[in-house]
Tab-separated table of C-alpha atoms and ligand atoms in Angstrom:
chain	number	residue	atom	x	y	z
A	19	MET	CA	-65.108	-12.266	-12.590
A	20	THR	CA	-61.198	-10.357	-12.222
A	21	TYR	CA	-59.425	-11.318	-15.610
A	22	SER	CA	-60.768	-11.333	-19.317
A	23	VAL	CA	-59.683	-13.927	-21.797
A	24	LYS	CA	-57.984	-13.301	-25.102
A	25	PRO	CA	-59.594	-13.692	-28.130
A	26	LYS	CA	-58.926	-17.488	-29.326
A	27	PHE	CA	-57.971	-15.809	-33.254
A	28	HIS	CA	-54.619	-14.862	-34.286
A	29	HIS	CA	-53.212	-14.163	-37.540
A	30	PRO	CA	-52.597	-17.620	-39.816
A	31	ALA	CA	-48.712	-17.179	-40.322
A	32	LEU	CA	-47.251	-16.312	-36.839
A	33	PRO	CA	-44.338	-18.159	-36.643
A	34	VAL	CA	-44.334	-21.699	-34.628
A	35	ASN	CA	-41.821	-23.691	-32.469
A	36	GLU	CA	-40.459	-27.235	-32.941
A	37	LEU	CA	-43.929	-28.432	-31.181
A	38	GLY	CA	-45.930	-26.281	-33.431
A	39	PHE	CA	-46.621	-23.749	-31.212
A	40	THR	CA	-47.075	-19.948	-31.726
A	41	HIS	CA	-46.569	-17.387	-29.268
A	42	ARG	CA	-49.853	-17.200	-28.018
A	43	ASP	CA	-50.305	-20.839	-26.837
A	44	TYR	CA	-47.630	-19.725	-23.917
A	45	GLU	CA	-50.237	-15.907	-23.198
A	46	GLY	CA	-52.203	-16.236	-20.800
A	47	SER	CA	-55.403	-13.709	-19.298
A	48	VAL	CA	-55.301	-9.868	-20.629
A	49	SER	CA	-53.081	-8.029	-17.914
A	50	THR	CA	-54.553	-5.661	-15.361
A	51	LEU	CA	-51.837	-4.160	-14.090
A	52	CYS	CA	-50.968	-0.612	-15.077
A	53	ALA	CA	-51.209	0.333	-18.304
A	54	GLY	CA	-46.450	0.497	-18.598
A	55	CYS	CA	-45.846	-1.210	-15.905
A	56	GLY	CA	-42.474	-3.053	-16.233
A	57	HIS	CA	-44.054	-6.398	-14.816
A	58	ASP	CA	-45.983	-6.709	-17.849
A	59	SER	CA	-42.585	-6.911	-20.141
A	60	ILE	CA	-41.297	-8.896	-17.414
A	61	SER	CA	-44.307	-11.814	-18.265
A	62	ALA	CA	-43.424	-11.151	-22.639
A	63	ALA	CA	-39.833	-12.028	-21.321
A	64	ILE	CA	-40.985	-15.273	-20.349
A	65	ILE	CA	-44.081	-15.976	-22.944
A	66	GLN	CA	-40.849	-15.856	-25.364
A	67	ALA	CA	-38.485	-17.501	-23.266
A	68	CYS	CA	-40.555	-20.507	-23.076
A	69	PHE	CA	-41.139	-20.044	-26.907
A	70	GLU	CA	-37.791	-20.018	-28.213
A	71	LEU	CA	-37.093	-22.761	-25.634
A	72	ASP	CA	-39.832	-25.154	-27.225
A	73	LEU	CA	-41.202	-26.114	-23.754
A	74	PRO	CA	-44.535	-28.260	-23.890
A	75	PRO	CA	-46.813	-25.609	-21.564
A	76	HIS	CA	-48.279	-28.636	-19.704
A	77	ARG	CA	-44.678	-29.570	-17.800
A	78	ILE	CA	-44.195	-25.990	-16.027
A	79	ALA	CA	-45.603	-25.090	-13.100
A	80	LYS	CA	-45.851	-21.817	-12.318
A	81	LEU	CA	-46.291	-20.453	-8.352
A	82	SER	CA	-46.279	-16.833	-6.752
A	83	GLY	CA	-47.276	-15.232	-3.290
A	84	ILE	CA	-48.971	-12.023	-2.881
A	85	GLY	CA	-48.265	-8.817	-5.047
A	86	CYS	CA	-48.621	-6.793	-8.622
A	87	SER	CA	-45.674	-9.016	-9.754
A	88	SER	CA	-47.141	-12.397	-7.924
A	89	LYS	CA	-50.232	-12.010	-9.804
A	90	THR	CA	-48.318	-12.293	-13.439
A	91	PRO	CA	-48.678	-15.977	-13.689
A	92	ASP	CA	-51.717	-15.221	-14.826
A	93	TYR	CA	-50.954	-12.949	-17.779
A	94	PHE	CA	-48.552	-15.841	-19.198
A	95	LEU	CA	-48.947	-19.765	-19.409
A	96	GLY	CA	-52.380	-20.284	-19.069
A	97	GLN	CA	-51.369	-23.290	-20.316
A	98	SER	CA	-48.912	-24.469	-17.633
A	99	HIS	CA	-49.818	-25.481	-14.264
A	100	GLY	CA	-50.255	-22.931	-11.670
A	101	PHE	CA	-50.479	-22.236	-7.802
A	102	ASN	CA	-50.979	-18.507	-6.269
A	103	SER	CA	-49.403	-18.792	-3.143
A	104	VAL	CA	-49.990	-16.366	0.262
A	105	HIS	CA	-47.842	-13.008	0.917
A	106	GLY	CA	-44.029	-14.519	1.384
A	107	ARG	CA	-44.552	-18.413	1.588
A	108	MET	CA	-44.134	-18.931	-2.530
A	109	PRO	CA	-40.543	-20.490	-1.999
A	110	SER	CA	-42.121	-23.626	0.406
A	111	VAL	CA	-45.083	-24.556	-1.632
A	112	LEU	CA	-42.474	-24.617	-4.269
A	113	THR	CA	-39.971	-26.440	-2.541
A	114	GLY	CA	-42.954	-28.908	-1.599
A	115	ALA	CA	-43.997	-29.391	-5.250
A	116	ASN	CA	-40.964	-29.782	-6.714
A	117	LEU	CA	-39.994	-32.509	-3.802
A	118	ALA	CA	-43.128	-34.497	-5.340
A	119	ASN	CA	-43.051	-34.061	-8.721
A	120	ARG	CA	-39.610	-33.339	-9.709
A	121	ASP	CA	-40.342	-33.830	-13.373
A	122	LEU	CA	-41.822	-30.107	-13.751
A	123	ILE	CA	-39.638	-26.684	-14.633
A	124	TYR	CA	-40.273	-24.660	-11.726
A	125	LEU	CA	-40.848	-20.632	-12.354
A	126	GLY	CA	-41.482	-19.033	-9.443
A	127	VAL	CA	-42.365	-15.343	-9.805
A	128	SER	CA	-42.430	-13.139	-6.435
A	129	GLY	CA	-41.305	-9.418	-5.640
A	130	ASP	CA	-39.540	-7.464	-3.263
A	131	GLY	CA	-42.528	-7.228	-0.801
A	132	ASP	CA	-43.359	-10.393	-1.512
A	133	SER	CA	-39.465	-12.286	-1.272
A	134	ALA	CA	-37.774	-8.959	1.011
A	135	SER	CA	-39.608	-8.777	3.802
A	136	ILE	CA	-42.426	-11.309	4.721
A	137	GLY	CA	-41.460	-14.194	2.665
A	138	PHE	CA	-37.223	-13.292	3.292
A	139	GLY	CA	-36.783	-15.919	5.760
A	140	GLN	CA	-38.571	-18.341	3.079
A	141	PHE	CA	-36.341	-16.830	0.021
A	142	ALA	CA	-32.808	-17.928	1.944
A	143	HIS	CA	-33.807	-21.358	2.884
A	144	SER	CA	-34.938	-22.450	-1.203
A	145	ILE	CA	-32.083	-21.058	-2.459
A	146	ARG	CA	-29.582	-22.291	0.453
A	147	ARG	CA	-31.085	-25.723	-0.112
A	148	GLY	CA	-30.457	-25.113	-4.006
A	149	VAL	CA	-34.234	-26.276	-4.886
A	150	ASN	CA	-33.888	-26.838	-8.800
A	151	MET	CA	-36.060	-23.785	-10.170
A	152	LEU	CA	-35.680	-20.070	-11.820
A	153	TYR	CA	-36.739	-18.036	-8.785
A	154	ILE	CA	-37.509	-14.451	-10.333
A	155	VAL	CA	-38.664	-11.251	-8.281
A	156	GLU	CA	-39.837	-8.555	-9.885
A	157	ASN	CA	-38.440	-5.404	-8.280
A	158	ASN	CA	-39.691	-1.844	-7.885
A	159	GLY	CA	-38.538	-0.937	-4.814
A	160	VAL	CA	-42.326	-0.568	-3.486
A	161	TYR	CA	-44.818	-2.207	-2.486
A	162	GLY	CA	-46.802	-1.899	-5.535
A	163	LEU	CA	-50.578	-3.378	-4.991
A	164	THR	CA	-50.858	-1.508	-1.158
A	165	LYS	CA	-50.273	1.596	-3.225
A	166	GLY	CA	-46.329	2.748	-3.311
A	167	GLN	CA	-45.059	2.165	0.278
A	168	PHE	CA	-41.408	1.972	0.186
A	169	SER	CA	-40.047	-2.122	-0.011
A	170	ALA	CA	-36.598	-3.654	1.865
A	171	THR	CA	-34.999	-3.388	-1.601
A	172	SER	CA	-35.218	0.025	-1.732
A	173	ASP	CA	-32.234	2.336	-0.775
A	174	ARG	CA	-31.434	4.457	1.114
A	175	GLY	CA	-32.291	8.231	0.238
A	176	SER	CA	-34.329	7.005	-2.269
A	177	LYS	CA	-37.308	9.441	-2.630
A	178	SER	CA	-41.280	8.306	-2.464
A	179	LYS	CA	-43.824	9.711	-4.989
A	180	TYR	CA	-45.035	12.126	-2.307
A	181	GLY	CA	-41.342	13.147	-0.971
A	182	ALA	CA	-40.339	10.632	1.824
A	183	VAL	CA	-37.165	9.877	2.037
A	184	ASN	CA	-36.052	6.367	2.897
A	185	SER	CA	-33.806	5.672	5.508
A	186	ASP	CA	-33.484	2.427	6.016
A	187	SER	CA	-30.514	0.415	3.789
A	188	ALA	CA	-31.486	-1.754	1.070
A	189	ILE	CA	-31.397	-5.683	0.900
A	190	ASP	CA	-29.227	-6.400	-2.773
A	191	MET	CA	-30.956	-9.933	-3.237
A	192	ILE	CA	-27.868	-10.474	-5.499
A	193	ALA	CA	-26.291	-10.315	-3.014
A	194	MET	CA	-28.314	-12.280	-0.709
A	195	ALA	CA	-28.469	-15.030	-3.841
A	196	LEU	CA	-24.562	-15.147	-3.980
A	197	GLN	CA	-24.039	-15.454	-0.541
A	198	LEU	CA	-26.480	-18.246	0.237
A	199	GLY	CA	-25.250	-20.521	-2.726
A	200	ALA	CA	-27.781	-19.510	-5.910
A	201	THR	CA	-25.818	-21.221	-9.081
A	202	TYR	CA	-26.996	-19.293	-11.482
A	203	VAL	CA	-27.541	-15.492	-10.559
A	204	ALA	CA	-27.846	-12.841	-12.945
A	205	ARG	CA	-29.805	-8.968	-12.877
A	206	GLY	CA	-31.777	-8.189	-15.709
A	207	PHE	CA	-34.341	-4.398	-15.866
A	208	SER	CA	-37.420	-4.926	-17.250
A	209	GLY	CA	-36.985	-2.399	-20.200
A	210	ASP	CA	-34.810	-4.602	-22.219
A	211	LYS	CA	-36.044	-7.737	-22.936
A	212	ALA	CA	-32.751	-8.367	-25.441
A	213	GLN	CA	-30.898	-8.925	-22.263
A	214	LEU	CA	-33.866	-10.819	-20.215
A	215	VAL	CA	-34.790	-13.215	-22.649
A	216	PRO	CA	-31.343	-15.083	-22.678
A	217	LEU	CA	-30.973	-14.651	-19.011
A	218	ILE	CA	-34.545	-16.573	-18.190
A	219	LYS	CA	-32.825	-19.094	-21.040
A	220	GLY	CA	-30.662	-20.157	-19.342
A	221	ALA	CA	-31.934	-20.046	-15.799
A	222	ILE	CA	-34.788	-22.219	-16.567
A	223	ASN	CA	-32.008	-24.925	-17.847
A	224	HIS	CA	-30.198	-24.667	-15.340
A	225	HIS	CA	-29.950	-27.024	-12.571
A	226	GLY	CA	-30.167	-25.681	-9.533
A	227	ALA	CA	-31.281	-22.255	-7.546
A	228	ALA	CA	-31.176	-19.891	-10.101
A	229	PHE	CA	-32.062	-16.202	-8.839
A	230	ILE	CA	-33.152	-13.914	-11.212
A	231	ASP	CA	-33.359	-9.914	-9.841
A	232	CYS	CA	-35.434	-8.100	-12.693
A	233	ILE	CA	-35.207	-4.391	-12.047
A	234	SER	CA	-39.590	-3.755	-12.503
A	235	PRO	CA	-40.038	0.097	-12.484
A	236	CYS	CA	-43.606	0.686	-11.089
A	237	VAL	CA	-45.346	3.576	-13.125
A	238	ALA	CA	-47.247	4.211	-10.635
A	239	PHE	CA	-45.545	4.493	-7.583
A	240	ASN	CA	-42.106	4.577	-8.272
A	241	ASN	CA	-40.843	5.829	-11.629
A	242	HIS	CA	-40.641	9.479	-10.555
A	243	VAL	CA	-37.144	11.851	-10.211
A	244	GLY	CA	-35.502	10.777	-6.861
A	245	SER	CA	-36.831	6.963	-7.183
A	246	THR	CA	-33.538	4.546	-7.746
A	247	LYS	CA	-36.102	2.176	-9.386
A	248	SER	CA	-37.003	4.436	-12.044
A	249	PHE	CA	-36.992	3.832	-15.924
A	250	ASP	CA	-34.632	6.855	-16.492
A	251	TYR	CA	-32.830	6.185	-12.919
A	252	VAL	CA	-32.222	1.661	-14.219
A	253	ARG	CA	-31.432	3.184	-17.860
A	254	GLU	CA	-28.600	5.987	-16.497
A	255	HIS	CA	-27.144	3.580	-13.997
A	256	ASN	CA	-27.106	0.079	-15.753
A	257	GLU	CA	-23.865	-1.429	-16.301
A	258	ALA	CA	-23.842	-4.697	-17.943
A	259	VAL	CA	-20.928	-7.402	-17.560
A	260	ASN	CA	-21.730	-9.035	-20.522
A	261	ARG	CA	-24.420	-10.327	-22.772
A	262	LEU	CA	-25.693	-13.694	-22.950
A	263	ASP	CA	-26.748	-15.706	-25.754
A	264	VAL	CA	-28.609	-19.792	-24.859
A	265	MET	CA	-27.609	-22.198	-27.609
A	266	ILE	CA	-29.478	-25.605	-27.234
A	267	GLU	CA	-27.042	-27.712	-29.138
A	268	HIS	CA	-23.269	-26.261	-29.575
A	269	ALA	CA	-23.368	-24.395	-32.544
A	270	PRO	CA	-20.573	-23.039	-34.079
A	271	ILE	CA	-19.701	-18.998	-33.406
A	272	THR	CA	-20.318	-17.610	-36.834
A	273	ALA	CA	-19.804	-13.561	-35.323
A	274	ASP	CA	-16.107	-11.980	-35.419
A	275	TYR	CA	-15.342	-11.851	-31.961
A	276	ALA	CA	-12.066	-10.550	-29.811
A	277	PRO	CA	-10.123	-13.129	-28.199
A	278	GLY	CA	-11.075	-13.807	-25.268
A	279	THR	CA	-14.448	-11.670	-25.183
A	280	VAL	CA	-16.567	-14.760	-25.851
A	281	GLU	CA	-17.047	-17.593	-23.012
A	282	LEU	CA	-18.538	-20.327	-23.209
A	283	VAL	CA	-20.046	-22.460	-20.273
A	284	THR	CA	-21.631	-25.570	-20.683
A	285	GLN	CA	-25.219	-26.656	-18.407
A	286	HIS	CA	-25.452	-29.575	-16.981
A	287	ASP	CA	-28.544	-30.361	-19.711
A	288	GLY	CA	-25.718	-29.967	-22.342
A	289	THR	CA	-27.420	-26.335	-23.106
A	290	VAL	CA	-23.844	-24.128	-23.416
A	291	LEU	CA	-24.257	-20.746	-22.426
A	292	ARG	CA	-22.101	-17.825	-24.656
A	293	LEU	CA	-21.321	-14.973	-22.647
A	294	ARG	CA	-20.282	-11.723	-24.499
A	295	LYS	CA	-17.947	-9.900	-22.357
A	296	ILE	CA	-18.691	-6.508	-21.871
A	297	ALA	CA	-16.638	-5.607	-18.618
A	298	SER	CA	-13.699	-7.248	-19.703
A	299	HIS	CA	-12.250	-8.642	-16.250
A	300	TYR	CA	-15.578	-10.027	-15.162
A	301	ASP	CA	-15.086	-13.703	-14.285
A	302	PRO	CA	-18.977	-14.980	-13.931
A	303	ASN	CA	-17.339	-18.555	-12.613
A	304	ASP	CA	-16.359	-16.506	-9.177
A	305	ARG	CA	-18.641	-16.120	-6.679
A	306	ILE	CA	-16.341	-14.136	-4.258
A	307	ALA	CA	-14.655	-11.718	-7.101
A	308	ALA	CA	-18.488	-11.350	-7.972
A	309	MET	CA	-19.881	-9.990	-4.263
A	310	THR	CA	-16.799	-7.701	-4.551
A	311	TYR	CA	-17.556	-6.144	-7.862
A	312	LEU	CA	-21.312	-5.894	-6.846
A	313	GLN	CA	-21.058	-4.198	-4.076
A	314	GLU	CA	-18.376	-2.009	-5.510
A	315	ARG	CA	-20.011	-0.713	-8.224
A	316	ALA	CA	-23.361	-0.253	-6.131
A	317	ALA	CA	-21.590	1.957	-3.615
A	318	ALA	CA	-20.589	4.005	-7.070
A	319	GLY	CA	-24.442	3.899	-7.641
A	320	GLU	CA	-24.078	1.389	-10.380
A	321	ILE	CA	-26.619	-1.107	-11.197
A	322	VAL	CA	-24.863	-4.278	-12.445
A	323	THR	CA	-26.639	-6.391	-14.979
A	324	GLY	CA	-25.841	-9.888	-16.723
A	325	LEU	CA	-24.996	-12.954	-16.031
A	326	LEU	CA	-23.192	-12.295	-12.274
A	327	TYR	CA	-22.307	-15.957	-11.277
A	328	VAL	CA	-22.890	-19.135	-13.009
A	329	ASP	CA	-22.140	-22.863	-12.033
A	330	PRO	CA	-22.802	-25.289	-14.668
A	331	GLN	CA	-22.296	-28.671	-13.117
A	332	GLY	CA	-24.625	-27.237	-9.592
A	333	GLN	CA	-26.648	-29.676	-7.750
A	334	ASP	CA	-30.178	-29.087	-6.743
A	335	LEU	CA	-31.879	-30.434	-3.408
A	336	HIS	CA	-33.004	-33.712	-5.078
A	337	ASP	CA	-29.238	-34.665	-5.545
A	338	TYR	CA	-28.263	-33.916	-1.743
A	339	LEU	CA	-31.089	-35.896	-0.307
A	340	ASN	CA	-30.107	-38.714	-3.055
A	341	THR	CA	-33.957	-39.826	-3.863
A	342	VAL	CA	-35.337	-41.799	-6.515
A	343	GLU	CA	-35.429	-40.471	-9.768
A	344	LYS	CA	-39.019	-41.360	-10.493
A	345	PRO	CA	-40.777	-38.541	-9.277
A	346	LEU	CA	-42.623	-39.768	-5.416
A	347	ASN	CA	-46.228	-38.486	-6.536
A	348	GLU	CA	-45.633	-41.479	-8.978
A	349	LEU	CA	-44.460	-44.026	-7.439
A	350	GLY	CA	-46.554	-46.573	-6.585
A	351	THR	CA	-47.571	-48.839	-2.997
A	352	ALA	CA	-45.300	-50.890	-3.717
A	353	ASP	CA	-42.595	-48.292	-3.743
A	354	LEU	CA	-43.817	-47.243	-0.876
A	355	VAL	CA	-45.051	-50.244	1.257
A	356	PRO	CA	-41.870	-52.539	0.626
A	357	GLY	CA	-42.719	-54.682	3.600
A	358	ALA	CA	-41.081	-55.741	6.911
A	359	ALA	CA	-38.230	-57.425	5.209
A	360	ALA	CA	-37.250	-54.290	3.743
A	361	LEU	CA	-37.565	-52.591	7.081
A	362	GLU	CA	-36.105	-54.844	8.895
A	363	THR	CA	-32.642	-54.149	6.900
A	364	PHE	CA	-33.210	-50.712	6.996
A	365	ASN	CA	-33.865	-50.656	10.433
A	366	ASP	CA	-30.398	-53.193	10.397
A	367	THR	CA	-28.488	-50.080	8.678
A	368	LEU	CA	-29.076	-47.725	11.773
A	369	ARG	CA	-28.171	-50.848	14.051
B	18	LIG	C1	-50.160	-11.761	5.209
B	18	LIG	C2	-50.254	-10.802	4.612
B	18	LIG	N1	-49.166	-9.074	4.764
B	18	LIG	C3	-49.489	-8.322	3.460
B	18	LIG	C4	-50.226	-8.403	2.959
B	18	LIG	C5	-50.630	-6.728	2.211
B	18	LIG	N2	-49.402	-6.990	1.035
B	18	LIG	C6	-50.440	-7.081	0.174
B	18	LIG	S1	-49.092	-7.267	-1.405
B	18	LIG	C7	-48.237	-6.759	-0.713
B	18	LIG	C8	-46.750	-6.078	-0.861
B	18	LIG	C9	-46.620	-6.519	-2.625
B	18	LIG	O1	-45.192	-5.971	-2.941
B	18	LIG	P1	-44.335	-6.241	-3.853
B	18	LIG	O2	-44.381	-7.897	-3.337
B	18	LIG	O3	-42.656	-5.885	-3.877
B	18	LIG	O4	-44.817	-7.281	-5.013
B	18	LIG	P2	-45.627	-5.460	-5.928
B	18	LIG	O5	-46.943	-5.118	-5.879
B	18	LIG	O6	-44.711	-4.021	-5.681
B	18	LIG	O7	-45.149	-6.415	-7.774
B	18	LIG	C10	-48.248	-6.611	0.765
B	18	LIG	C11	-47.576	-5.754	1.637
B	18	LIG	C12	-50.929	-9.597	2.676
B	18	LIG	N3	-51.414	-9.621	1.252
B	18	LIG	N4	-50.670	-10.806	3.103
B	19	LIG	S1	-49.143	-0.534	-8.868
B	19	LIG	FE1	-47.004	-0.558	-9.417
B	19	LIG	S2	-46.526	-2.896	-9.726
B	19	LIG	FE2	-48.939	-2.409	-9.480
B	19	LIG	S3	-49.833	-2.535	-11.721
B	19	LIG	FE3	-49.761	-0.634	-11.265
B	19	LIG	S4	-47.045	-0.063	-12.208
B	19	LIG	FE4	-47.076	-2.284	-11.794
B	20	LIG	MG1	-42.506	-4.106	-5.899
């Protein structure tokens, strides 16, 4: 047995959500990751986001590749659909599942090794196709599972635990996601759950390809002085451009904000993203400006976090392909084999 099941009992006064579920109903088995691993904090944030959104667990499908990060779906949403694929192949499996059943909420969980090396092409094509999903990269700058080799997101000049200096330039997954056309792009930090939970909630409610790059320190192999993915380094260089609150219904703003410091973005499904600006000139609706800003701040050694870009009216792969509303896996023989007359009519359209 490679995992431990959590005991079922819980405090009788645990809060319940609108479905009558407690937090425990969104948990999975006991984590086998190293104590203090950033990935466990991301699992906790996913659990909280799904609990707060009142999501029925059976409506969620979580998919992953290979790595410590890709193991995490075992540790949350134990009552949801799950598929642990092979290294770097999560995006194509998720795309296929999404095409077959558009009614589920898709959560792709990956690592920087899984998505920025072997799965780079798969990552790119799932984003550019606009697959309706939340794609999270739990980014620690190393291959944690295989004992700490530099990954493709490791910064040039970053030092390994054993003193080697990384000479390759880093792939910035946010820059890639922006360039590839993701319609919701955010960066979080596993050490800041207050920021991360709303970013996940907003992404789940987004229609189209939502991408979160979550810096998630590896305490075993990349949390030392000289690493640019350590808890200390990220805390010191974290530059949040905004703070997000997700409102399921359009509630009046009660807090007192200075004019121009709050922006409301209504998404496709009616959820409202309330963005409190920290960097006053940062505009999360401007893809080109976001790309420039991120590169400027990265050159200055800063790690920009927050909701970096959103297109609230984004489209998804099903919109582009003009598929039927009914999930394809629910179509019956009558829909799939419409007969010779229907085939003839269709063929006429191609002549
Ligand atoms: C086809 C294939 N190549 C290589 C490996 C070895 N391998 C397992 S996990 C991994 C990298 C994991 O890194 P990352 O995705 O960053 O996850 P982390 O463990 O850091 O969370 C590698 C190279 C593999 N399992 N399969
Ligand atoms: S090796 Fe690193 S990434 Fe893997 S569980 Fe341990 S701390 Fe987390
Ligand atoms: Mg990694």
